[in-house]
Short mmCIF file of C-alpha atoms and ligand atoms in Angstrom, two decimals:
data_model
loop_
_atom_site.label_atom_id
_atom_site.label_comp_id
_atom_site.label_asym_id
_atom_site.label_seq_id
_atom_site.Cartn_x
_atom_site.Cartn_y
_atom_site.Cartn_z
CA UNK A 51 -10.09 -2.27 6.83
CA UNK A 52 -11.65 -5.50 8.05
CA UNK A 53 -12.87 -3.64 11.34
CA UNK A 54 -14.34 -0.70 9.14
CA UNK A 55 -16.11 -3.50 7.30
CA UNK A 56 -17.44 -5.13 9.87
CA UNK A 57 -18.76 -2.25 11.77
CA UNK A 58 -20.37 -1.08 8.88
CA UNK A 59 -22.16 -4.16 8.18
CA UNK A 60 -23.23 -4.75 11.86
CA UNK A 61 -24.89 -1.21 11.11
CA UNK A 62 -26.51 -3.09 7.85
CA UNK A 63 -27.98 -5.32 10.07
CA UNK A 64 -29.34 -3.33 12.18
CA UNK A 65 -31.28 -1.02 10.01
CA UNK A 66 -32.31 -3.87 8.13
CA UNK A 67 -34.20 -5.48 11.10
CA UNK A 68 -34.94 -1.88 12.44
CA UNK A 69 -37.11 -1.40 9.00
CA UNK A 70 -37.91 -4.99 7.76
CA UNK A 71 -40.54 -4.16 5.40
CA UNK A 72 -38.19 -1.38 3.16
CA UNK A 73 -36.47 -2.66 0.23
CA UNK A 74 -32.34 -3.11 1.30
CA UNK A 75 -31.37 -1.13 -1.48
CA UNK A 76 -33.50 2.00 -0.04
CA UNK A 77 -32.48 1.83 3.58
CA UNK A 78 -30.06 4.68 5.08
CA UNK A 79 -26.99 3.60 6.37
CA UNK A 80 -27.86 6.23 9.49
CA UNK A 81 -31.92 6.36 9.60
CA UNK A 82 -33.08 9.91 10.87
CA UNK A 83 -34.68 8.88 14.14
CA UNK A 84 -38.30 11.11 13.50
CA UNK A 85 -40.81 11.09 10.59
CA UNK A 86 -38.66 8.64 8.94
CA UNK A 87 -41.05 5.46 9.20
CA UNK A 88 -39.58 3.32 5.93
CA UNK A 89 -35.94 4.37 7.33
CA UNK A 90 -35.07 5.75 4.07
CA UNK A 91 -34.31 9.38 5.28
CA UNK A 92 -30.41 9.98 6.40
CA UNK A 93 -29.94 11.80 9.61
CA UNK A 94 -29.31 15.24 8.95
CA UNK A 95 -25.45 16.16 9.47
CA UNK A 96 -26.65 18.88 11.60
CA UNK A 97 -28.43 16.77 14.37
CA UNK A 98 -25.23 14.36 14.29
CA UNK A 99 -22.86 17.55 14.84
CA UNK A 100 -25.17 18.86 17.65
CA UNK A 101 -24.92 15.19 19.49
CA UNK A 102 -21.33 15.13 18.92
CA UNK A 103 -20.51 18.31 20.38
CA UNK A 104 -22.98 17.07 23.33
CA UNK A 105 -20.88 14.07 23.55
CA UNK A 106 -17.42 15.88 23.77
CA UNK A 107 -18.19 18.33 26.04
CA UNK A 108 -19.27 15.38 28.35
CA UNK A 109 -16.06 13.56 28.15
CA UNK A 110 -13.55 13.70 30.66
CA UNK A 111 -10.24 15.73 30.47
CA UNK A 112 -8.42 14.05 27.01
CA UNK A 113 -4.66 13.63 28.13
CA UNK A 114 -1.83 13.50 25.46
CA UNK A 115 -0.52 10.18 25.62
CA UNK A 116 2.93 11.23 25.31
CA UNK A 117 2.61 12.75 28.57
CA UNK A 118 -0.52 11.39 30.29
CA UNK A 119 -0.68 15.24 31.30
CA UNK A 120 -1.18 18.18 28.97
CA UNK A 121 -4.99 18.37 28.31
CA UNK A 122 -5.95 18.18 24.31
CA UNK A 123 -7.58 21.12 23.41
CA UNK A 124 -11.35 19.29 22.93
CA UNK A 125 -12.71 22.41 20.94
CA UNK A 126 -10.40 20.30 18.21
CA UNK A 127 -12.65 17.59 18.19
CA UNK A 128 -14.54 18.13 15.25
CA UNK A 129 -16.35 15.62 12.97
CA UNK A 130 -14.38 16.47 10.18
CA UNK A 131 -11.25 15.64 11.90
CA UNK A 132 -12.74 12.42 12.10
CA UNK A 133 -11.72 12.10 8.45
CA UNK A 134 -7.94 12.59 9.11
CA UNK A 135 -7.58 10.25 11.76
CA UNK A 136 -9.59 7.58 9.76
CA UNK A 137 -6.89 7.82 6.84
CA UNK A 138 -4.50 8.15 9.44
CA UNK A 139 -4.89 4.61 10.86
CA UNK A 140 -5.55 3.18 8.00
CA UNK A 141 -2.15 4.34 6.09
CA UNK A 142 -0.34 3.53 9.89
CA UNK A 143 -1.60 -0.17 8.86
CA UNK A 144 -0.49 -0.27 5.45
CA UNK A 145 -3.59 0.05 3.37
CA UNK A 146 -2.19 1.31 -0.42
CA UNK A 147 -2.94 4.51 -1.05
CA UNK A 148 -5.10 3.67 -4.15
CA UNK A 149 -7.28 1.35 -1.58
CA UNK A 150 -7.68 4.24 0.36
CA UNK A 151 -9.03 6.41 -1.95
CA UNK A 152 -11.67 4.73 -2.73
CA UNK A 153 -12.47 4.23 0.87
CA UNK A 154 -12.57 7.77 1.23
CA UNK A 155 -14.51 8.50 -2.21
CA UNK A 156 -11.52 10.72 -3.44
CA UNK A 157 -11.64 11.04 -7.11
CA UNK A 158 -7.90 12.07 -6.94
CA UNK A 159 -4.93 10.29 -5.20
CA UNK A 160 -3.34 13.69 -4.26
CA UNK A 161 -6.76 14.28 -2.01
CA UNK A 162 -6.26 11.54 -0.25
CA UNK A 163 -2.55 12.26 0.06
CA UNK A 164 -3.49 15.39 2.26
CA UNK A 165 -4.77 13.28 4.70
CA UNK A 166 -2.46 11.83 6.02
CA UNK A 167 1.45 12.38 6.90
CA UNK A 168 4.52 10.46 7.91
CA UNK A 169 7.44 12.35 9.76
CA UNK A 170 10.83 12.11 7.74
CA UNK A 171 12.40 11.21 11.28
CA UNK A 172 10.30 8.22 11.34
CA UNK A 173 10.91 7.36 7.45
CA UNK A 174 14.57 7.60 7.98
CA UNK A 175 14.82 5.37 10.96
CA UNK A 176 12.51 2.84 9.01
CA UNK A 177 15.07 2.86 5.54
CA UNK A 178 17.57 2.14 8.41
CA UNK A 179 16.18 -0.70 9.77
CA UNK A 180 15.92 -2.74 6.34
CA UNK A 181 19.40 -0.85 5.00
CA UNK A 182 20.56 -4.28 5.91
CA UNK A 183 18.20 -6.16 4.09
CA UNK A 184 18.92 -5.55 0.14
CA UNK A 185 19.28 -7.98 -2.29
CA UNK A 186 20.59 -8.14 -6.01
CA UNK A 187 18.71 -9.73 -8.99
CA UNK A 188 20.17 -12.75 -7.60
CA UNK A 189 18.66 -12.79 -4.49
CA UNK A 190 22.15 -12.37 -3.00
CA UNK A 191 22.29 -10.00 0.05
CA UNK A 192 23.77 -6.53 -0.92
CA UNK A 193 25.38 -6.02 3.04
CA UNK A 194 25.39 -2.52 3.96
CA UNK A 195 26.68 -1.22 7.20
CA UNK A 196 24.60 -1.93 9.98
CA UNK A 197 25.08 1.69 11.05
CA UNK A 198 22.65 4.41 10.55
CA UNK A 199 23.07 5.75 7.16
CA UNK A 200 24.46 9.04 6.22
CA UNK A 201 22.10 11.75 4.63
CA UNK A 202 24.41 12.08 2.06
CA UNK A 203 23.85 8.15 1.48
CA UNK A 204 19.80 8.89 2.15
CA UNK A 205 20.41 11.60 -0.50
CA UNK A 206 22.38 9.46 -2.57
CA UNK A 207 19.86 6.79 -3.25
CA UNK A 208 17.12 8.70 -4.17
CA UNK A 209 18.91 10.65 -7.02
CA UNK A 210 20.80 7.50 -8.51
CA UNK A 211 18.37 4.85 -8.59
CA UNK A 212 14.60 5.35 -9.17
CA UNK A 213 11.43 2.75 -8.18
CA UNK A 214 10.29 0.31 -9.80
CA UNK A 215 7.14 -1.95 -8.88
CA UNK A 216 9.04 -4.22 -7.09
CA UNK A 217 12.55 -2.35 -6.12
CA UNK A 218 14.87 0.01 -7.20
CA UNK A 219 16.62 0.85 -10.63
CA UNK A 220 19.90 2.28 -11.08
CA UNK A 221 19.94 2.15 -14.74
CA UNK A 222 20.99 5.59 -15.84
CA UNK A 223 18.68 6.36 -18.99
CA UNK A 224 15.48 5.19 -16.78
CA UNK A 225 16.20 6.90 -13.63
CA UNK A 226 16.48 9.89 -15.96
CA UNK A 227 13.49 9.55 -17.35
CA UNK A 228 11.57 9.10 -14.20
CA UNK A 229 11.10 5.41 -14.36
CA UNK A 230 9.60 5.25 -17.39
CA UNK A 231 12.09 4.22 -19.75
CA UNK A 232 13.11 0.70 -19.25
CA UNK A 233 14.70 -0.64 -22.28
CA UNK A 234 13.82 -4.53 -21.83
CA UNK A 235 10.02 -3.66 -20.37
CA UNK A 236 10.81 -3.84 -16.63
CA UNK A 237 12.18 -7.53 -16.91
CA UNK A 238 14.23 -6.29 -13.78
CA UNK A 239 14.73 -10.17 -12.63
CA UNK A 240 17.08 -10.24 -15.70
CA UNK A 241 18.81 -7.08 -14.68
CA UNK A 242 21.68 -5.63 -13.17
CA UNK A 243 20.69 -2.52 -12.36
CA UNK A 244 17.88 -4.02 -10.47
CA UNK A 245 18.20 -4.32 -6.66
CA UNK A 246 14.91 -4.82 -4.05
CA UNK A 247 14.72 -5.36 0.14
CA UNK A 248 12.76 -7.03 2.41
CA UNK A 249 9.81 -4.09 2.06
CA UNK A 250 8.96 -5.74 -1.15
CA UNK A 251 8.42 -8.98 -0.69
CA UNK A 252 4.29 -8.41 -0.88
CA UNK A 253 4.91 -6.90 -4.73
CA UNK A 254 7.36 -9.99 -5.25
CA UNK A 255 5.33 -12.60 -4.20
CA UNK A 256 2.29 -10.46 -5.69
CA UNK A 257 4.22 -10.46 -9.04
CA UNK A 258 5.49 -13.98 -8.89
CA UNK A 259 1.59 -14.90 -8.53
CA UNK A 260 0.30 -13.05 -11.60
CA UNK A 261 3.34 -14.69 -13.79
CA UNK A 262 2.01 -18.13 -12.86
CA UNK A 263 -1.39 -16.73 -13.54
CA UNK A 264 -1.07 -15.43 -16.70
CA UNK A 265 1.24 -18.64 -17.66
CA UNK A 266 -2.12 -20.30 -16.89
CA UNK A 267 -4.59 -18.79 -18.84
CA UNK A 268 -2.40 -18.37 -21.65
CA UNK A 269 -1.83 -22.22 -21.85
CA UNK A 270 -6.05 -22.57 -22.14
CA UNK A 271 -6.61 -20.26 -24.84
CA UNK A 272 -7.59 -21.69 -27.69
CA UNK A 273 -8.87 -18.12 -29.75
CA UNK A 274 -4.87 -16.93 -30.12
CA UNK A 275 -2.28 -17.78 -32.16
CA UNK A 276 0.48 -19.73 -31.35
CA UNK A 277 3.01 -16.54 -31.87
CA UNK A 278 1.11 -14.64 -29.80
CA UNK A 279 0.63 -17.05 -27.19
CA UNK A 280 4.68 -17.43 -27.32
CA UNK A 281 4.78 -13.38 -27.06
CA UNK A 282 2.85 -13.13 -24.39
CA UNK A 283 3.80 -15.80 -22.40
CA UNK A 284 5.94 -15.37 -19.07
CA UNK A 285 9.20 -17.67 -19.54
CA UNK A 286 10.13 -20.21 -17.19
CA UNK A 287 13.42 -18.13 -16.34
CA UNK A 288 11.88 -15.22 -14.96
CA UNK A 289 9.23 -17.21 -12.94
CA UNK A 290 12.13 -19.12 -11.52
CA UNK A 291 14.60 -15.95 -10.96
CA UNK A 292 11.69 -14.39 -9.19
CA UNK A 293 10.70 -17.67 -6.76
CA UNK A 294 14.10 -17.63 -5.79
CA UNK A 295 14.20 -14.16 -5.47
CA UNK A 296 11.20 -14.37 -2.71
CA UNK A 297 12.30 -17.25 -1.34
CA UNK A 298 15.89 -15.87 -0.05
CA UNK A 299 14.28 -12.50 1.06
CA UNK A 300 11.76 -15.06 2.81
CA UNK A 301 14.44 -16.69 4.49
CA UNK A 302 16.42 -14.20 5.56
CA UNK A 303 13.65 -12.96 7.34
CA UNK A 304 12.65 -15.77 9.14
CA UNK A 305 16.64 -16.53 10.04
CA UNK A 306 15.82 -12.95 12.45
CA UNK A 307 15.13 -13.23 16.07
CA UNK A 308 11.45 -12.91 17.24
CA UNK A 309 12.08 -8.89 18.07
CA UNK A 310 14.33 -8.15 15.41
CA UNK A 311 11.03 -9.66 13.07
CA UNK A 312 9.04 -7.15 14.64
CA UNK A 313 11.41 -4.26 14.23
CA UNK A 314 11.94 -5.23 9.96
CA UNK A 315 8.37 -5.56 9.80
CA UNK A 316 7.03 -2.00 11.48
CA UNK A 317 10.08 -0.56 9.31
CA UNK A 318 8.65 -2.26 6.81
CA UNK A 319 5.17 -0.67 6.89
CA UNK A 320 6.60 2.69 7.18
CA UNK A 321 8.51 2.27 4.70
CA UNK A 322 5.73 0.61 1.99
CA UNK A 323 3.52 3.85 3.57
CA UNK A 324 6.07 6.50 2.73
CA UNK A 325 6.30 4.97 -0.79
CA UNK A 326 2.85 4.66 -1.31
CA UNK A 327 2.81 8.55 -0.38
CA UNK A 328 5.86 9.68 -2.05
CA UNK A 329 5.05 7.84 -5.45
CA UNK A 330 1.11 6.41 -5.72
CA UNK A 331 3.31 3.23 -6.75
CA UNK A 332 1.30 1.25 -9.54
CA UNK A 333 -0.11 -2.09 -8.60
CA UNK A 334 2.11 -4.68 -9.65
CA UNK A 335 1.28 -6.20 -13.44
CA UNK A 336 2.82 -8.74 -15.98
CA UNK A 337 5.26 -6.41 -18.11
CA UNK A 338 3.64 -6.07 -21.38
CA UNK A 339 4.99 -7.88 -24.62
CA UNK A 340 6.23 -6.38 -27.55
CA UNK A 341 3.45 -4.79 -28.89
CA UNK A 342 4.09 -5.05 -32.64
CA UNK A 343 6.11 -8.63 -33.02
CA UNK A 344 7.61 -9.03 -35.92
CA UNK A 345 5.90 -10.51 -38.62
CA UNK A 346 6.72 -10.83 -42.74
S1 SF4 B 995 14.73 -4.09 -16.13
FE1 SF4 B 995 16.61 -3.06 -15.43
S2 SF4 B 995 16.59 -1.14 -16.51
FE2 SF4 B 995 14.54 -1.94 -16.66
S3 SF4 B 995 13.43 -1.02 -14.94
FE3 SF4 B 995 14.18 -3.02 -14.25
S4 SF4 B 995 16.13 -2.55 -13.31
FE4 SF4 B 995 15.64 -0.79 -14.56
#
C-alpha cells in the first residue's frame, strides 16, 4: 500500500509542477498530453489502451516463471487485468479486505472478493504450519500434532467452532447461530470455549489497544454518569487476561528459530488472507455494554 501511495503522489508532484498555475484540486491525476493547457483534461482511456498494446507487443517473449520456458500468451495482457493483479498483490501482502475495497472503489466487499483467489492447497499447508501454535483463554499452548492435519480434522474445525474477532468459538449455541449469539457479549478472554493462534496476534494486540483506549477516555469524561461510566468501562481483568494473552503468543514466537519465524509468519498471512476472504472479518471493537442497565 505504501508503494501505491507513493507512486501516486510522485505523480501529484509531477502534474503539479507540470501545470503550476491550475488550482490542485482541478489537476488530472493523468493530464491528456494535447489541447489540455490547464492539465485539467484526463487522458482518454482509449489513447492509454492504444499505447499499452504498443508497449506489449514490443516486449520481449514473457516466460512463466515456474518454468523460465513456456511463453505467456501476451494477447492476455490487457489493462483490465491490471486490476486483478493489483488486488492480487495487495491481498498476497495482507491488506484486509475492507482496506482493499476502498482502494479499489468497490461499493461491495463481495466485488472485491472476485478479485482475487487463494488455492485451498496453499490455505491448508498455511493452517498446518500454525496447527502448532494455539492457545487457550489462558494463553496456555493447546499442542497439536506437529503432523499435517487430517481433512477430517480440517473439516472438523470449521463445523464445531466458528470465528470470532480475535479466534475461534466452540460454544455450541453461537457456532449455531453463525457467530452471532454470544451470551456474555464476546468477553471471550473470560471464556472457555474461546481458543486463538499465533495468526491473531495483530487483532489481540489491536484489541488490547482499544481496551486501554477506551479505559482512557472513559476516565476524562466528565458529561456521563458515574453508572454509566462503570457500564462501559473495560475491567482491569480482561485488560490483564488479554496482555498476557499477547504476551505468551509473543513469546512463543520469538522462542522460534530465524526460518521457522519466517515459515509461521508467511502461514500467517495466508492464513489472515483466507479469513479475510472466507468471512469479511469485522474490525476488531470494544464489546458493547449492556445496553439497558438496570435501573429502579
Ligand atoms: S465469549 Fe465465549 S461464547 Fe462468547 S463468542 Fe467468545 S468464546 Fe464464544
Amino acid at each position: 500500500m505504501q508503494a501505491t501511495a507513493d507512486l501516486i503522489r510522485a505523480q501529484q508532484q509531477r502534474v503539479r509542477e507540470r501545470f503550476p498555475d491550475t488550482p490542485t484540486a482541478k489537476l488530472a491525476l493523468l493530464p491528456a498530453p494535447i489541447r489540455n493547457p490547464r492539465g485539467t483534461k484526463s487522458i482518454a482511456m482509449g489513447t492509454v489502451g492504444d499505447r499499452h498494446v504498443d508497449w506489449v507487443a514490443a516486449m520481449p517473449p514473457l516466460l512463466l516463471l515456474e518454468d523460465g520456458k513456456t511463453e505467456f500468451d501476451r494477447s492476455k495482457v490487457v489493462m483490465y487485468a491490471y486490476r486483478h493483479s493489483y488486488a492480487q498483490r495487495h491481498a498476497d501482502a495482507g491488506v484486509p479486505i475492507d482496506q482493499l475495497r476502498k482502494l479499489m472503489n468497490h461499493d461491495l466487499l463481495e466485488s472485491t472478493r472476485r478479485y482475487y483467489r487463494i488455492t485451498e492447497e496453499r490455505t491448508r499447508k498455511a493452517v498446518d504450519a500454525v496447527a502448532r501454535f494455539h492457545f487457550d483463554r489462558h494463553g496456555n499452548r493447546i499442542w497439536r500434532e506437529a503432523k499435517q492435519l487430517l481433512d477430517s480434522e480440517h473439516v472438523r474445525q470449521n463445523l464445531e467452532a466458528v470465528a470470532v474477532p480475535f479466534g475461534r468459538c466452540s460454544e455450541p449455541s453461537n457456532v449455531q447461530a453463525g457467530g452471532g449469539d454470544c451470551p456474555i457479549r464476546f468477553r471471550c478472554a473470560g471464556c472457555d470455549h474461546f481458543s486463538t493462534d499465533v495468526s491473531y496476534l495483530p487483532e489481540l494486540e489491536t484489541y488490547l489497544s482499544s481496551l486501554l483506549q477506551t479505559r482512557e477516555r472513559i476516565a476524562a469524561m466528565t458529561t456521563a454518569d458515574e453508572w454509566a461510566k462503570a457500564e462501559a468501562m473495560p475491567s482491569h481483568e480482561e485488560i490483564r487476561r488479554v496482555r498476557r494473552l499477547v504476551a505468551n503468543v509473543k513469546d512463543t514466537l520469538a522462542e522460534l528459530a530465524p526460518d521457522e519465524q519466517d515459515q509461521v509468519q508467511e502461514a500467517m498471512v495466508t492464513i489472515r488472507k483466507s479469513r479475510a476472504v472466507m468471512l469479511g472479518m469485522p474490525s476488531v471493537r470494544q464489546p458493547l455494554p449492556d445496553v439497558r442497565p438496570e435501573r429502579p
